[in-house]
Coordinates of C-alpha atoms and ligand atoms in Angstrom, one line a residue:
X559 CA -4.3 -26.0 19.0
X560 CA -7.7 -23.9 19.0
X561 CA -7.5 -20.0 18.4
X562 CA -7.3 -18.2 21.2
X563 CA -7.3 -14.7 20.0
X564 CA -8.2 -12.7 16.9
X565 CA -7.7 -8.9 15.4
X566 CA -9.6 -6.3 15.1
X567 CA -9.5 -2.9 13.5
X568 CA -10.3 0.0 15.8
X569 CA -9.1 2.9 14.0
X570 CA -7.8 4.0 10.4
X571 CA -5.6 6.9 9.6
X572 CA -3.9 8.3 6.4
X573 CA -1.8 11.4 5.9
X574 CA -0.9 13.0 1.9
X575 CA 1.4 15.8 1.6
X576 CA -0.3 19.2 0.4
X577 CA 2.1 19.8 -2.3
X578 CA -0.1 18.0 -5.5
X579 CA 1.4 17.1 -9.1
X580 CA -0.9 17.4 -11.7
X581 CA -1.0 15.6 -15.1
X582 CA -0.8 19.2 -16.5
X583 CA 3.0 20.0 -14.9
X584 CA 4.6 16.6 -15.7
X585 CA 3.8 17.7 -19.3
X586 CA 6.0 20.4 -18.7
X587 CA 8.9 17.7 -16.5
X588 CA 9.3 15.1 -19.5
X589 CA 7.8 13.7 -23.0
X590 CA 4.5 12.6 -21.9
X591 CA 0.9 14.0 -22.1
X592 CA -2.0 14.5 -19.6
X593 CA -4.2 12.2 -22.0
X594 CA -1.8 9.5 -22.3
X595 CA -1.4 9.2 -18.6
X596 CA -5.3 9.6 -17.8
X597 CA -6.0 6.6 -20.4
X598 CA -3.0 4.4 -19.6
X599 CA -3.4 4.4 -15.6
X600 CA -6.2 6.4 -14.9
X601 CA -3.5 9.6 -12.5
X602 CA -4.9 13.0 -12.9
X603 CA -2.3 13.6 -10.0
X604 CA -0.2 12.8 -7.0
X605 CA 1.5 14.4 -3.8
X606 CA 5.0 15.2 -3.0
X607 CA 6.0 15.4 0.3
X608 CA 8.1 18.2 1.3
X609 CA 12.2 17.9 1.7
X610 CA 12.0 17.8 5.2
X611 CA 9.1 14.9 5.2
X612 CA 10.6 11.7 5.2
X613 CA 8.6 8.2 5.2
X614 CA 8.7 8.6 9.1
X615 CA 6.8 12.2 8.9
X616 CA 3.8 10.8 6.6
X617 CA 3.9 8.1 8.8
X618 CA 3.4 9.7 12.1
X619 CA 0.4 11.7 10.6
X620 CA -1.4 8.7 9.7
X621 CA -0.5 6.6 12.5
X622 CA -1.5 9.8 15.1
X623 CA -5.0 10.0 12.8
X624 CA -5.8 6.7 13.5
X625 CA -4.8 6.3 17.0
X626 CA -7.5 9.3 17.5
X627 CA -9.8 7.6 16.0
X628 CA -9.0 4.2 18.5
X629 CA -9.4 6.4 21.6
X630 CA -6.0 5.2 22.5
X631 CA -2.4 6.9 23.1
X632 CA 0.7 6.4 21.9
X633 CA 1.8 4.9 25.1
X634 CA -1.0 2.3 24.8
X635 CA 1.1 0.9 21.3
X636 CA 2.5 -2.6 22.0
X637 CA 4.4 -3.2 18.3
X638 CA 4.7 -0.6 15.3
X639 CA 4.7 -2.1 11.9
X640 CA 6.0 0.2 9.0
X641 CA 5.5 -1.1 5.0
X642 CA 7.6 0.6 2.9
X643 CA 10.5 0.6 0.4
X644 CA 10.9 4.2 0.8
X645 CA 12.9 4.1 4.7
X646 CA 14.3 7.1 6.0
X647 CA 17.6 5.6 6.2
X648 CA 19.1 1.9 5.9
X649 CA 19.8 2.1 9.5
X650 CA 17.5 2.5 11.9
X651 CA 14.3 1.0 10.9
X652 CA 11.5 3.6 10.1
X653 CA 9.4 2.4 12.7
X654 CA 11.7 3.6 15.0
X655 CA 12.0 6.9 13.5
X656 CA 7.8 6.7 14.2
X657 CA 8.1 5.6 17.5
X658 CA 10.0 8.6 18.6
X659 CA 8.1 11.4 16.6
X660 CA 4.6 9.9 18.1
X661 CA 6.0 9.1 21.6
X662 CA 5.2 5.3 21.2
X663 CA 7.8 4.7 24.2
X664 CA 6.2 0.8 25.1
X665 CA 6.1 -0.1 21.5
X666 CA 8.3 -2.9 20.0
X667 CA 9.5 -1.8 16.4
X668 CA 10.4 -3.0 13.2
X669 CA 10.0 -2.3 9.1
X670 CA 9.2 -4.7 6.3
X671 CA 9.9 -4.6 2.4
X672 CA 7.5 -5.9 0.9
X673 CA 7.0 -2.8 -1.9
X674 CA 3.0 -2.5 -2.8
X675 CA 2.2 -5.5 -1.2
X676 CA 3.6 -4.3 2.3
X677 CA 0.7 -3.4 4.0
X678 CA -0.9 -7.0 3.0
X679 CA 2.2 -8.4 3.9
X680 CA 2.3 -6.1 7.3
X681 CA -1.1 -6.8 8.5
X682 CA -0.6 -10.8 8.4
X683 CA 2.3 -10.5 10.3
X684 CA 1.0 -8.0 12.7
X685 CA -2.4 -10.4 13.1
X686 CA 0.0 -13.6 13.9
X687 CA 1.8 -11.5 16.6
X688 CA -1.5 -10.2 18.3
X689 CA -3.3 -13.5 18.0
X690 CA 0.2 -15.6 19.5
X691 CA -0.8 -14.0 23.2
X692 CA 2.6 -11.7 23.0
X693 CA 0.9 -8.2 22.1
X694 CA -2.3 -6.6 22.7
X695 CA -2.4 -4.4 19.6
X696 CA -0.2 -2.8 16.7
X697 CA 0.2 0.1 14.5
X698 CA 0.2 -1.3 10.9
X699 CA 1.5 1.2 8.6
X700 CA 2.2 1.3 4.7
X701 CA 4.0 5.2 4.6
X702 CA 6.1 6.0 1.0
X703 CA 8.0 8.8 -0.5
X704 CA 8.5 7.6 -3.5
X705 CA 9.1 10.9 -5.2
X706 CA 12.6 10.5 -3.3
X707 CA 13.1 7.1 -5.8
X708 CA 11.6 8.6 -9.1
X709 CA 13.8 8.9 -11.8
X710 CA 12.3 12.6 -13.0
X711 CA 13.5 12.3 -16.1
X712 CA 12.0 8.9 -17.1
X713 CA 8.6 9.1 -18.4
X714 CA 7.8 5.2 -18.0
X715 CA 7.9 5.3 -14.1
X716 CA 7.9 8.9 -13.2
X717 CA 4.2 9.5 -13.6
X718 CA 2.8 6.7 -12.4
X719 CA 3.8 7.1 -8.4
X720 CA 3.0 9.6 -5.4
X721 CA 3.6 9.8 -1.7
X722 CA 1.4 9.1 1.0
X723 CA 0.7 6.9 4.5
X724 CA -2.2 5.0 5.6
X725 CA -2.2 3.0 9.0
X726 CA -4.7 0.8 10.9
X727 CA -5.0 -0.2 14.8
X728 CA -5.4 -3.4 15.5
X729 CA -6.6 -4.8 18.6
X730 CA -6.3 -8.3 20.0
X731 CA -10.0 -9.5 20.6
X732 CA -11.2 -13.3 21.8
X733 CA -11.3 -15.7 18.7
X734 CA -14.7 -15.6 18.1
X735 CA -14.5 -11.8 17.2
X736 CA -11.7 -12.8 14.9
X737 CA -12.0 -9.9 11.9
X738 CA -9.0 -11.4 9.8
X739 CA -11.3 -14.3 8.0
X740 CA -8.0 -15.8 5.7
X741 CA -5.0 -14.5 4.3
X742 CA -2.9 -15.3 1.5
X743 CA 0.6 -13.9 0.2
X744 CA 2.9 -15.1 -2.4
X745 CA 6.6 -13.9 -3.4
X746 CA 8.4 -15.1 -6.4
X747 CA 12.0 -14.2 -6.7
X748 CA 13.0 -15.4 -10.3
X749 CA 11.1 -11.9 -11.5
X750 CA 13.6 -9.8 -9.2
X751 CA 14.2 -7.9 -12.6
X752 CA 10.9 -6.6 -13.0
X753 CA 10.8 -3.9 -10.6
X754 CA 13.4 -2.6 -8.8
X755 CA 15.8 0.0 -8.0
X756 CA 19.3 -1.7 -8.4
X757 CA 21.4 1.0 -6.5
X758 CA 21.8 2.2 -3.0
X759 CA 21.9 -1.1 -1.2
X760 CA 24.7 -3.5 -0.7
X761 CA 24.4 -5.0 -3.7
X762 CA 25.5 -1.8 -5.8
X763 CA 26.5 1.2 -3.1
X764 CA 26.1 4.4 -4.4
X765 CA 28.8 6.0 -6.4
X766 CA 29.3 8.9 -8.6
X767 CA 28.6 6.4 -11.7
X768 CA 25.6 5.1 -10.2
X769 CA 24.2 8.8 -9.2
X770 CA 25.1 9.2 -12.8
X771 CA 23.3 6.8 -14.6
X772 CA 20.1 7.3 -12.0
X773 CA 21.0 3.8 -10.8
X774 CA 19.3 4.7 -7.3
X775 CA 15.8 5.0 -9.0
X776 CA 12.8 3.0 -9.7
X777 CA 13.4 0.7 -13.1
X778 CA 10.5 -1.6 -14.1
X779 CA 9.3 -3.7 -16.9
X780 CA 5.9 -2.5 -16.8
X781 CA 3.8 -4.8 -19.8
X782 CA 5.4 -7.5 -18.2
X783 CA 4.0 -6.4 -14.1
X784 CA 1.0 -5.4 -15.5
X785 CA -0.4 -9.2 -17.0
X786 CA 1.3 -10.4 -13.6
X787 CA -0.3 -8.4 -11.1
X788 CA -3.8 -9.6 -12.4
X789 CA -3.2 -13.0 -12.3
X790 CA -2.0 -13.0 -9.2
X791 CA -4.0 -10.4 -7.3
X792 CA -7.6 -12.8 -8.4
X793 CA -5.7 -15.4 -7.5
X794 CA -5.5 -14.3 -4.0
X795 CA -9.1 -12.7 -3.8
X796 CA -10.4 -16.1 -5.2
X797 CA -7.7 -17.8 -2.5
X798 CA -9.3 -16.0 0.7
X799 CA -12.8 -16.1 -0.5
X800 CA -12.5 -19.9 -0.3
X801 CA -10.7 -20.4 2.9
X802 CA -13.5 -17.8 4.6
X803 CA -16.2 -19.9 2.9
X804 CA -17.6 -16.3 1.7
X805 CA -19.2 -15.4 -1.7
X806 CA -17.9 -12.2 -4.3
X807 CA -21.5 -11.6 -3.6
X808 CA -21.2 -11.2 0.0
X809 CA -18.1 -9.1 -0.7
X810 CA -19.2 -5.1 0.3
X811 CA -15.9 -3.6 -0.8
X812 CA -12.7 -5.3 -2.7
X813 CA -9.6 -3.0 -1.9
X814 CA -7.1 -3.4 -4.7
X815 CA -3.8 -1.8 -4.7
X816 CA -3.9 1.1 -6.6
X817 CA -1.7 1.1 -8.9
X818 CA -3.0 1.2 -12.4
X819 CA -7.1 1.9 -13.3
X820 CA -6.6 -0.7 -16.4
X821 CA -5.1 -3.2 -13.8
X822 CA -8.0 -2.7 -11.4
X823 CA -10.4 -2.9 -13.7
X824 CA -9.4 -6.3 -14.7
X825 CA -8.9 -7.5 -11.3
X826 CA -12.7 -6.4 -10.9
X827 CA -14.0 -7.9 -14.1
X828 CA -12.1 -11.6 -13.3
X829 CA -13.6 -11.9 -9.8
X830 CA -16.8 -11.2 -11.1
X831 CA -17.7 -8.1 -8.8
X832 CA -19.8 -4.7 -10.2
X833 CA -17.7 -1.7 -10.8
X834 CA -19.0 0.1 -7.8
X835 CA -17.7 -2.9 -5.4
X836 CA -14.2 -2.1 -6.3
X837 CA -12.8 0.9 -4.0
X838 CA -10.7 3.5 -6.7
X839 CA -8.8 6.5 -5.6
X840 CA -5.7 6.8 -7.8
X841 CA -6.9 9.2 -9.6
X842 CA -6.2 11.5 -7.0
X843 CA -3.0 9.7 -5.6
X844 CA -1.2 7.8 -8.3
X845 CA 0.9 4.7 -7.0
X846 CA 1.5 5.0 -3.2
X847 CA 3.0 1.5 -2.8
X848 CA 2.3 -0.1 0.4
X849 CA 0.0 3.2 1.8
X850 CA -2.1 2.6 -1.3
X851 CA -4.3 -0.3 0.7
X852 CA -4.8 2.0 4.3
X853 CA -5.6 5.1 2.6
X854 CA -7.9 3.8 0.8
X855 CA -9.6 2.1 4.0
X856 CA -8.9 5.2 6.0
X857 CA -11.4 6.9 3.2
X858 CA -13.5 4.2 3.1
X859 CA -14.5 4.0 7.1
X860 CA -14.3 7.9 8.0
X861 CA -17.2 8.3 5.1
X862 CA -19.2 5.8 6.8
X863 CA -19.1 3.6 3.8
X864 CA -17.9 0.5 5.7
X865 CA -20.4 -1.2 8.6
X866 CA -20.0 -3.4 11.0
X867 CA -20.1 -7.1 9.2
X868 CA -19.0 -6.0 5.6
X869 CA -16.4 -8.2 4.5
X870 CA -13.6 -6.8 2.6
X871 CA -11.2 -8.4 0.3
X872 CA -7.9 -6.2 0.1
X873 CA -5.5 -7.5 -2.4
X874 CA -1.6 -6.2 -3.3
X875 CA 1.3 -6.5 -6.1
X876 CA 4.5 -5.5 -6.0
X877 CA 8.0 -5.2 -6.8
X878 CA 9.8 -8.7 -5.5
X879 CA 7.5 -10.1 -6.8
X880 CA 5.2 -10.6 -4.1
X881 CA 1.5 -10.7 -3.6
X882 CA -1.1 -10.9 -1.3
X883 CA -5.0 -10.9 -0.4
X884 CA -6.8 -10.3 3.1
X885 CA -10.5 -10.9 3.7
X886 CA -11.9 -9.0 6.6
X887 CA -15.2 -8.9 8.4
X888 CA -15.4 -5.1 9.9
Ligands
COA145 N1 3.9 9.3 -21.8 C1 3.8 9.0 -23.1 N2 4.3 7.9 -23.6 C2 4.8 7.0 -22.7 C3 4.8 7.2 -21.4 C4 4.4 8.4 -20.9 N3 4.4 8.7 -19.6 N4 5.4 6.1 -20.8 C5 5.6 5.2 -21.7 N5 5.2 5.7 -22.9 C6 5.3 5.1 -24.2 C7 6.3 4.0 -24.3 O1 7.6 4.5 -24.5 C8 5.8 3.2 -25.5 O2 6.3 3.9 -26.6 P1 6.9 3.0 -27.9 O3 5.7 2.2 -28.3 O4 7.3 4.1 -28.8 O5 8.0 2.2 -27.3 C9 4.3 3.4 -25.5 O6 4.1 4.5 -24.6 C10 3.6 2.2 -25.0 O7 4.2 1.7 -23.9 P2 3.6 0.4 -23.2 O8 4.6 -0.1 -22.3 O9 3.1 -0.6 -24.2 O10 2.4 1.0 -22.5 P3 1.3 0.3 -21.7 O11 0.0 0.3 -22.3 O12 1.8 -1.1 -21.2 O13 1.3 1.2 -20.4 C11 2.1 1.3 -18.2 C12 2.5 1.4 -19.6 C13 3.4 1.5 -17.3 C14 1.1 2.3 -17.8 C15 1.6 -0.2 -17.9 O14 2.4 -1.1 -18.5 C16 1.4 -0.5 -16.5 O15 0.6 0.1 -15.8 N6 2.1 -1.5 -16.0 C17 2.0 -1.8 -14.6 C18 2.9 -0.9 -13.9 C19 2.6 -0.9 -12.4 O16 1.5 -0.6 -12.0 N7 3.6 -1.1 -11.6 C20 3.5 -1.1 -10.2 C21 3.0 -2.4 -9.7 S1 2.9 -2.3 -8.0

C-alpha cells in the first residue's frame, strides 16, 4: 500500500520550573561534591517544580508554548500524547489531566511509559496515527517531575535528574512532505533490574515498609546503563541513517537524550559526528527523562538554529530497557 500521508512539525514548546538546584546545594543535601558531579555527568544544575506542579502543569506550559508557535488552538488538537514515568496519578492518564488544563475539548488522549525514551517512543506512535488517515495532528509531549521519584538521600541517583516538559505539533501533510524519514525503537525486558522504581505500582503497593525503605524511588545500576545506552543509542542513529539512505555528514543536528555528558560524548565520537553537531543542554537541566529530546528541540528551533531541510537524528535510552532513534527532515 503506498503512503498516503506524512508528519510534520509545526511548532515546539518547552516549559522548566523556576525553582533551580545547583551543584553547590546538593553538597549541602548528601555526600557528594560539585566537582564530582560536573566530571561524572557534566549537571551544574536542575529545576524542581513547585508542590502544586504536577507532570500535567509542566505539561500544559509546553504544550500551550508550542501550540502558539503552530498558530493553532487548543480546540484544533485531534490526539494528545504524554511521555512520562512521572503521571499525576495512576488513574487518569496525564494527558487527560492536559487536556482539561489547556481546553483541548476534541482531542483523543492517552500516556505512554516509555521512561527517557518516551518522547522517541511518543512521536512514532503519534506519526503512525496521523499518517493512518484517523487524525489530522497531535500534541507529542515528554513532561517529568522527577524530583517527586528521587530518593534525596541517595547520592547515586539524586543528582543526576531534574524536571521539565518539552512538546512538539505535528501536522498530517501529503506523503511527499513526509518529515519522519525512519524510525527505530528497541525494548529489552530481561534488564528490568537496571532502572526502576519497584514500589507504588501493583506489583509492590505502597506501605509503611515501602515508604520506609524509599521503595517508591528511582534505583538504578548505573555502570551497567551507562555501557548500554551507547551501544544501543549508535545502534539506532546508525539504524535510521540507513533506512533514510542519509549520511552522518548530512546530519545538521543529532539530539541525544541527555542524560549523562560522558554518555553523549561517546554516542558522538561512535557515529563519527564533530562535537558541535551533537545538541548538549544538561548542564543546565540534568536528566529530564522523556522531556529531555523536546526541550532540547524547542531550544534548538526558537534560536533559529534548525532550517528547513536539516535532518535531525534524535536518539533515546531508558529505564525498561528501551531505546530508540528518529531521523527527521525539518
Ligand atoms: N557524589 C560522589 N560520589 C558518588 C556519587 C556522588 N553523587 N555517586 C556515586 N558516587 C561514588 C560511588 O559510590 C562510587 O564510590 P565507591 O567506588 O566508593 O563505591 C564512585 O562514586 C564511583 O561510582 P561509579 O558508579 O563507578 O561512577 P561512574 O563513573 O560510573 O559514574 C554515574 C556514575 C551514575 C554518573 C554513571 O554510571 C552514569 O552516568 N550512568 C548512567 C546513568 C544514567 O544516565 N541513567 C539514566 C539513563 S536514561
Amino acid at each position: 500500500m503506498t503512503q498516503r500521508y506524512g508528519i510534520k512539525i509545526v511548532g515546539t514548546g518547552s516549559y522548566v520550573p523556576s525553582r533551580v538546584l545547583t551543584n553547590a546545594e546538593l553538597e549541602k543535601m548528601v555526600d557528594t561534591t560539585d566537582e564530582w558531579i560536573r566530571t561524572r555527568t557534566g549537571i551544574e544544575e536542575r529545576h524542581i517544580a513547585a508542590d502544586n506542579e504536577p507532570c500535567s502543569a509542566l505539561a500544559e506550559q509546553a504544550c500551550l508554548r508550542a501550540l502558539e508557535a503552530a498558530g493553532m488552538t487548543p480546540e484544533e488538537v485531534d490526539l494528545i500524547i504524554v511521555a512520562t514515568f512521572t503521571a499525576d496519578a495512576p488513574l487518569p492518564n496525564t494527558a487527560c489531566f492536559v487536556q482539561k488544563r489547556i481546553g483541548a475539548t476534541n482531542a483523543v488522549c492517552f500516556s505512554m511509559e516509555a521512561a527517557c525514551s518516551g518522547f522517541v517512543y511518543a512521536m512514532t506512535v503519534a506519526a503512525g496515527l496521523l499518517r493512518s488517515g484517523g487524525f489530522r495532528n497531535a500534541l507529542v509531549v515528554g513532561s517529568e517531575k522527577i524530583s517527586s521519584m528521587v530518593d534525596w538521600t541517595d547520592r547515586n541517583t539524586c543528582v543526576l535528574f531534574g524536571d521539565g516538559a518539552g512538546a512538539v505539533v505535528l501536522k498530517r501533510v501529503d506523503a511527499a512532505h513526509d518529515s519522519l524519514r525512519a524510525f527505530k525503537l528497541g525494548a529489552d525486558g530481561r534488564y528490568t533490574d537496571l532502572l526502576q522504581c519497584p514500589a507504588g505500582g501493583s506489583a509492590m503497593p505502597v506501605t509503611p515498609e515501602v515508604l520506609a525503605g524509599h521503595l517508591n524511588t528511582i534505583k538504578m545500576e548505573g555502570r551497567e546503563v551507562f555501557k548500554l545506552a551507547v551501544n544501543a543509542m549508535v545502534g539506532a542513529s546508525q539504524d535510521v541513517l540507513k533506512q533514510g539512505g542519509v549520511s552522518i555528514d548530512q546530519v545538521r543536528w543529532v539530539i541525544p537524550h541527555q542524560a549523562n555528558m560522558r554518555i553523549i560524548s561517546s554516542v558522538g565520537k561512535y557515529l563519527g559526528v564533530p562535537d558541535e553537531k551533537v545538541y548538549v543542554n544538561l548542564q543546565r537541566y540534568g536528566n529530564t527523562s522523556a522531556a529531555s529530546i523536546p526541550l532540547a528541540l524547542d531550544e534548538l528551533a526558537r534560536s533559529g538554529q534548525i532550517k528547513d531541510g536539516d535532518h535531525l537524528v534524535l536518539t533515546a535510552f531508558g529505564g525498561g530497557l528501551t531505546w530508540g532513534a528518529i531521523l527527521l527532515k525539518w
